[in-house]
Amino acid sequence: MATPNQTPLDHAFFGHPRGLSTLFFTEMWERFSYYGMRALLLLYMTAPLSAGGLGFDAAQGGAIYGLYTSMVYMMALPGGWVADRLIGQRRAVLYGGIFIASGHFSMAIPSLATFYLGLFLIVIGTGLLKGNVSVIVGQLYTPEDTRRDAGYSIFYMGINLGAFIAPLICGYLGQEVSWHLGFGAAGVGMALGVVQYVLGGASLGTAGLEPAPAASPAAFTALKASATRWTVGLVVALAALAAGMYTGVLPITALQIANAGGLLLLLITLGFFAWLFVSGGWTPEEKKRLYVIGVLFVASTLFWSVFEQAGSTLNLFADRSTDNRAFGSAFPSTWYQSLNSLFLIALAPVFAWVWARLATKGQDPSRPAKFAMGLVFVGLGFAILVGPARSAESGALVSPMWLTLTYLLHTIGELALSPVGLSAMSTLAPARIAGLIMGVWFLSISVGNFLGGRIASFYESMALPSLFGVVATFAIIAGLILFAFVPAMRRLTDEPTPAVRS
Ligand code: GLN
């Protein structure tokens, strides 16, 4: 990690270093582009050709959506590695932003080839940008600076500000004017973010400018050469695959690729945990903590698999079965996608206050309890939709109030689980693998996103009340089981009651 270079007196941005403003707006625009496009993605794929869509069924659309959203998070792992070892976070964010903007512009061109190329570029770009921009945030502060956590909270607001505005603009343009204009607007947002990032670069000083020093200049050159070889090899292989599919020489479908991607994700996850437990050398204390990490990984994966259906099943439900009118005027169905961020911005201070108050009395819930709470709430969000889904089955359009309530419950779940997730993982991780644990968190989000897309694959083949009911039941039961295990998990980590604080 580069040495923090900020003067401790820099309070230029809401009492925080000026550089935070640059990173805030970079991530705001990146999320604007991500969520703006994502709001349209499945709707575009499943819209009939006559409506300018791709005419896929929900099974295929859901599978591609799942693969895309999971890969976006998965690529944070190699993206982090490239920044740490080869180019530094600062350049990684810049290149990432350029890739992302190019990806959206590619999708603004109406053809299947530019659609897939766009998704690919966004996956690579987000892998380079998202994790690394968060790392630079931490580097703005000296190790003693107590403002760091608050800095991350402000940064999280930037994420949600972008995510809030995105569906309103890109969703509107995409659904009401043309899909491709919506994708283009996402690209314009990311381009603005890149310009802002370059102009604000000076405020970041030397944070994230250089990669971690290699053992020797020769070792660095060798590493760079082998990374270049791998990159070129992979690009050539992928280009050959794409060309083979495009020309029909290779009889492979997008659905098969999505399935292979899922299998790969499963193998990576199993391989990682097998390595973790089998590699040995852990003290009994560390081993116990690894079990807790394993449990939290499963809980986190389940949580995101339900939560991230915002862009998949819930998006389809909004589009097909909800009466999208408020105060007498109609609005685009993608606008529901803004509710999560809106609620988050409104409720985050309330939650912070509640946890802090409970903490002063020693009554704030332990981290596993907060994870359990997250699961129950995200499940409840689906449980309340079972009734409306039944009415929708008979052809009725249900009140917008239902999805609004779902997103409120989902946001409460997110506020319970998400902020403690990474800190729980990192405090439980044995020091030797501390760096890897950031990867575990992203992996759980990645697998969660994959599943969230795959669930949408059943949208047309399963009765909607059953689909929503199954999702709700799984999440709620998993949450209740986790609640039951809270005391045991506390013992495993040897924390006294009420233990493991966030
Ligand atoms: N909405 C947040 C973001 O986009 C968290 C979502 C996630 O990490 N899965 O960063």
PDB file of N, CA and C and ligand atoms in Angstrom, residues 27 30-31 34-35 38 73 130 156 159-160 163 303-304 307-308 340-341 344 414 418 441-442 445-446 449, ligand 1:
ATOM      1  N   GLU A  27     -16.791   7.077  -8.324  1.00  0.00           N
ATOM      2  CA  GLU A  27     -17.603   5.893  -8.031  1.00  0.00           C
ATOM      3  C   GLU A  27     -19.093   6.180  -8.259  1.00  0.00           C
ATOM      4  N   GLU A  30     -19.526   5.747 -11.889  1.00  0.00           N
ATOM      5  CA  GLU A  30     -19.368   4.332 -12.272  1.00  0.00           C
ATOM      6  C   GLU A  30     -20.628   3.551 -11.917  1.00  0.00           C
ATOM      7  N   ARG A  31     -21.148   3.790 -10.705  1.00  0.00           N
ATOM      8  CA  ARG A  31     -22.376   3.093 -10.289  1.00  0.00           C
ATOM      9  C   ARG A  31     -23.573   3.572 -11.111  1.00  0.00           C
ATOM     10  N   TYR A  34     -23.322   1.535 -14.122  1.00  0.00           N
ATOM     11  CA  TYR A  34     -23.609   0.122 -13.864  1.00  0.00           C
ATOM     12  C   TYR A  34     -25.107  -0.113 -13.655  1.00  0.00           C
ATOM     13  N   TYR A  35     -25.680   0.649 -12.732  1.00  0.00           N
ATOM     14  CA  TYR A  35     -27.087   0.406 -12.408  1.00  0.00           C
ATOM     15  C   TYR A  35     -28.027   0.928 -13.502  1.00  0.00           C
ATOM     16  N   ARG A  38     -27.871  -1.866 -15.953  1.00  0.00           N
ATOM     17  CA  ARG A  38     -28.434  -3.096 -15.386  1.00  0.00           C
ATOM     18  C   ARG A  38     -29.956  -3.029 -15.289  1.00  0.00           C
ATOM     19  N   TYR A  73     -18.329  -8.811 -10.442  1.00  0.00           N
ATOM     20  CA  TYR A  73     -17.752  -8.846  -9.090  1.00  0.00           C
ATOM     21  C   TYR A  73     -16.548  -9.774  -9.006  1.00  0.00           C
ATOM     22  N   LYS A 130     -13.771  -1.058  -9.556  1.00  0.00           N
ATOM     23  CA  LYS A 130     -14.581  -0.993  -8.327  1.00  0.00           C
ATOM     24  C   LYS A 130     -13.817  -1.273  -7.035  1.00  0.00           C
ATOM     25  N   TYR A 156     -19.904   5.440   0.403  1.00  0.00           N
ATOM     26  CA  TYR A 156     -21.065   4.571   0.157  1.00  0.00           C
ATOM     27  C   TYR A 156     -22.271   5.406  -0.283  1.00  0.00           C
ATOM     28  N   ILE A 159     -21.909   5.943  -3.961  1.00  0.00           N
ATOM     29  CA  ILE A 159     -22.386   4.748  -4.662  1.00  0.00           C
ATOM     30  C   ILE A 159     -23.893   4.835  -4.848  1.00  0.00           C
ATOM     31  N   ASN A 160     -24.571   5.166  -3.753  1.00  0.00           N
ATOM     32  CA  ASN A 160     -26.026   5.127  -3.805  1.00  0.00           C
ATOM     33  C   ASN A 160     -26.634   6.328  -4.502  1.00  0.00           C
ATOM     34  N   ALA A 163     -26.469   5.228  -8.016  1.00  0.00           N
ATOM     35  CA  ALA A 163     -27.449   4.156  -8.236  1.00  0.00           C
ATOM     36  C   ALA A 163     -28.875   4.688  -8.200  1.00  0.00           C
ATOM     37  N   PHE A 303     -27.768 -14.122   0.885  1.00  0.00           N
ATOM     38  CA  PHE A 303     -28.341 -12.777   0.962  1.00  0.00           C
ATOM     39  C   PHE A 303     -28.297 -12.087  -0.403  1.00  0.00           C
ATOM     40  N   TRP A 304     -27.108 -12.052  -1.007  1.00  0.00           N
ATOM     41  CA  TRP A 304     -26.985 -11.336  -2.287  1.00  0.00           C
ATOM     42  C   TRP A 304     -27.780 -12.016  -3.392  1.00  0.00           C
ATOM     43  N   PHE A 307     -31.169 -10.491  -2.765  1.00  0.00           N
ATOM     44  CA  PHE A 307     -31.136  -9.032  -2.908  1.00  0.00           C
ATOM     45  C   PHE A 307     -30.927  -8.600  -4.362  1.00  0.00           C
ATOM     46  N   GLU A 308     -30.010  -9.252  -5.037  1.00  0.00           N
ATOM     47  CA  GLU A 308     -29.653  -8.812  -6.395  1.00  0.00           C
ATOM     48  C   GLU A 308     -30.693  -9.202  -7.445  1.00  0.00           C
ATOM     49  N   ASN A 340     -34.154   1.331  -3.686  1.00  0.00           N
ATOM     50  CA  ASN A 340     -33.169   0.799  -2.741  1.00  0.00           C
ATOM     51  C   ASN A 340     -32.189   1.891  -2.312  1.00  0.00           C
ATOM     52  N   SER A 341     -31.656   2.614  -3.281  1.00  0.00           N
ATOM     53  CA  SER A 341     -30.672   3.656  -2.951  1.00  0.00           C
ATOM     54  C   SER A 341     -31.314   4.809  -2.197  1.00  0.00           C
ATOM     55  N   LEU A 344     -31.781   3.695   1.213  1.00  0.00           N
ATOM     56  CA  LEU A 344     -30.482   3.547   1.865  1.00  0.00           C
ATOM     57  C   LEU A 344     -29.934   4.898   2.339  1.00  0.00           C
ATOM     58  N   GLU A 414     -30.034  -4.970   3.856  1.00  0.00           N
ATOM     59  CA  GLU A 414     -28.702  -4.554   3.383  1.00  0.00           C
ATOM     60  C   GLU A 414     -27.976  -3.760   4.470  1.00  0.00           C
ATOM     61  N   SER A 418     -24.619  -5.655   5.027  1.00  0.00           N
ATOM     62  CA  SER A 418     -23.524  -5.232   4.151  1.00  0.00           C
ATOM     63  C   SER A 418     -22.395  -4.472   4.857  1.00  0.00           C
ATOM     64  N   TRP A 441     -15.160 -11.970   0.177  1.00  0.00           N
ATOM     65  CA  TRP A 441     -16.361 -11.142   0.214  1.00  0.00           C
ATOM     66  C   TRP A 441     -16.876 -10.907  -1.203  1.00  0.00           C
ATOM     67  N   PHE A 442     -15.979 -10.545  -2.111  1.00  0.00           N
ATOM     68  CA  PHE A 442     -16.396 -10.326  -3.493  1.00  0.00           C
ATOM     69  C   PHE A 442     -16.904 -11.626  -4.127  1.00  0.00           C
ATOM     70  N   ILE A 445     -20.444 -12.161  -3.185  1.00  0.00           N
ATOM     71  CA  ILE A 445     -21.343 -11.277  -3.952  1.00  0.00           C
ATOM     72  C   ILE A 445     -21.479 -11.812  -5.384  1.00  0.00           C
ATOM     73  N   SER A 446     -20.354 -12.300  -5.895  1.00  0.00           N
ATOM     74  CA  SER A 446     -20.354 -12.816  -7.251  1.00  0.00           C
ATOM     75  C   SER A 446     -21.273 -14.036  -7.389  1.00  0.00           C
ATOM     76  N   ASN A 449     -24.879 -13.015  -7.071  1.00  0.00           N
ATOM     77  CA  ASN A 449     -25.400 -12.410  -8.292  1.00  0.00           C
ATOM     78  C   ASN A 449     -25.719 -13.464  -9.341  1.00  0.00           C
TER      79      ASN A 449
HETATM   80  N1  GLN B   1     -25.060  -1.280  -3.908  1.00  0.00           N
HETATM   81  C1  GLN B   1     -23.746  -1.494  -3.482  1.00  0.00           C
HETATM   82  C2  GLN B   1     -22.757  -1.304  -4.601  1.00  0.00           C
HETATM   83  O1  GLN B   1     -23.099  -1.297  -5.738  1.00  0.00           O
HETATM   84  C3  GLN B   1     -23.565  -2.858  -2.853  1.00  0.00           C
HETATM   85  C4  GLN B   1     -23.918  -3.958  -3.771  1.00  0.00           C
HETATM   86  C5  GLN B   1     -22.992  -5.097  -3.629  1.00  0.00           C
HETATM   87  O2  GLN B   1     -21.888  -4.953  -3.122  1.00  0.00           O
HETATM   88  N2  GLN B   1     -23.445  -6.216  -4.079  1.00  0.00           N
HETATM   89  O3  GLN B   1     -21.588  -1.176  -4.373  1.00  0.00           O
END
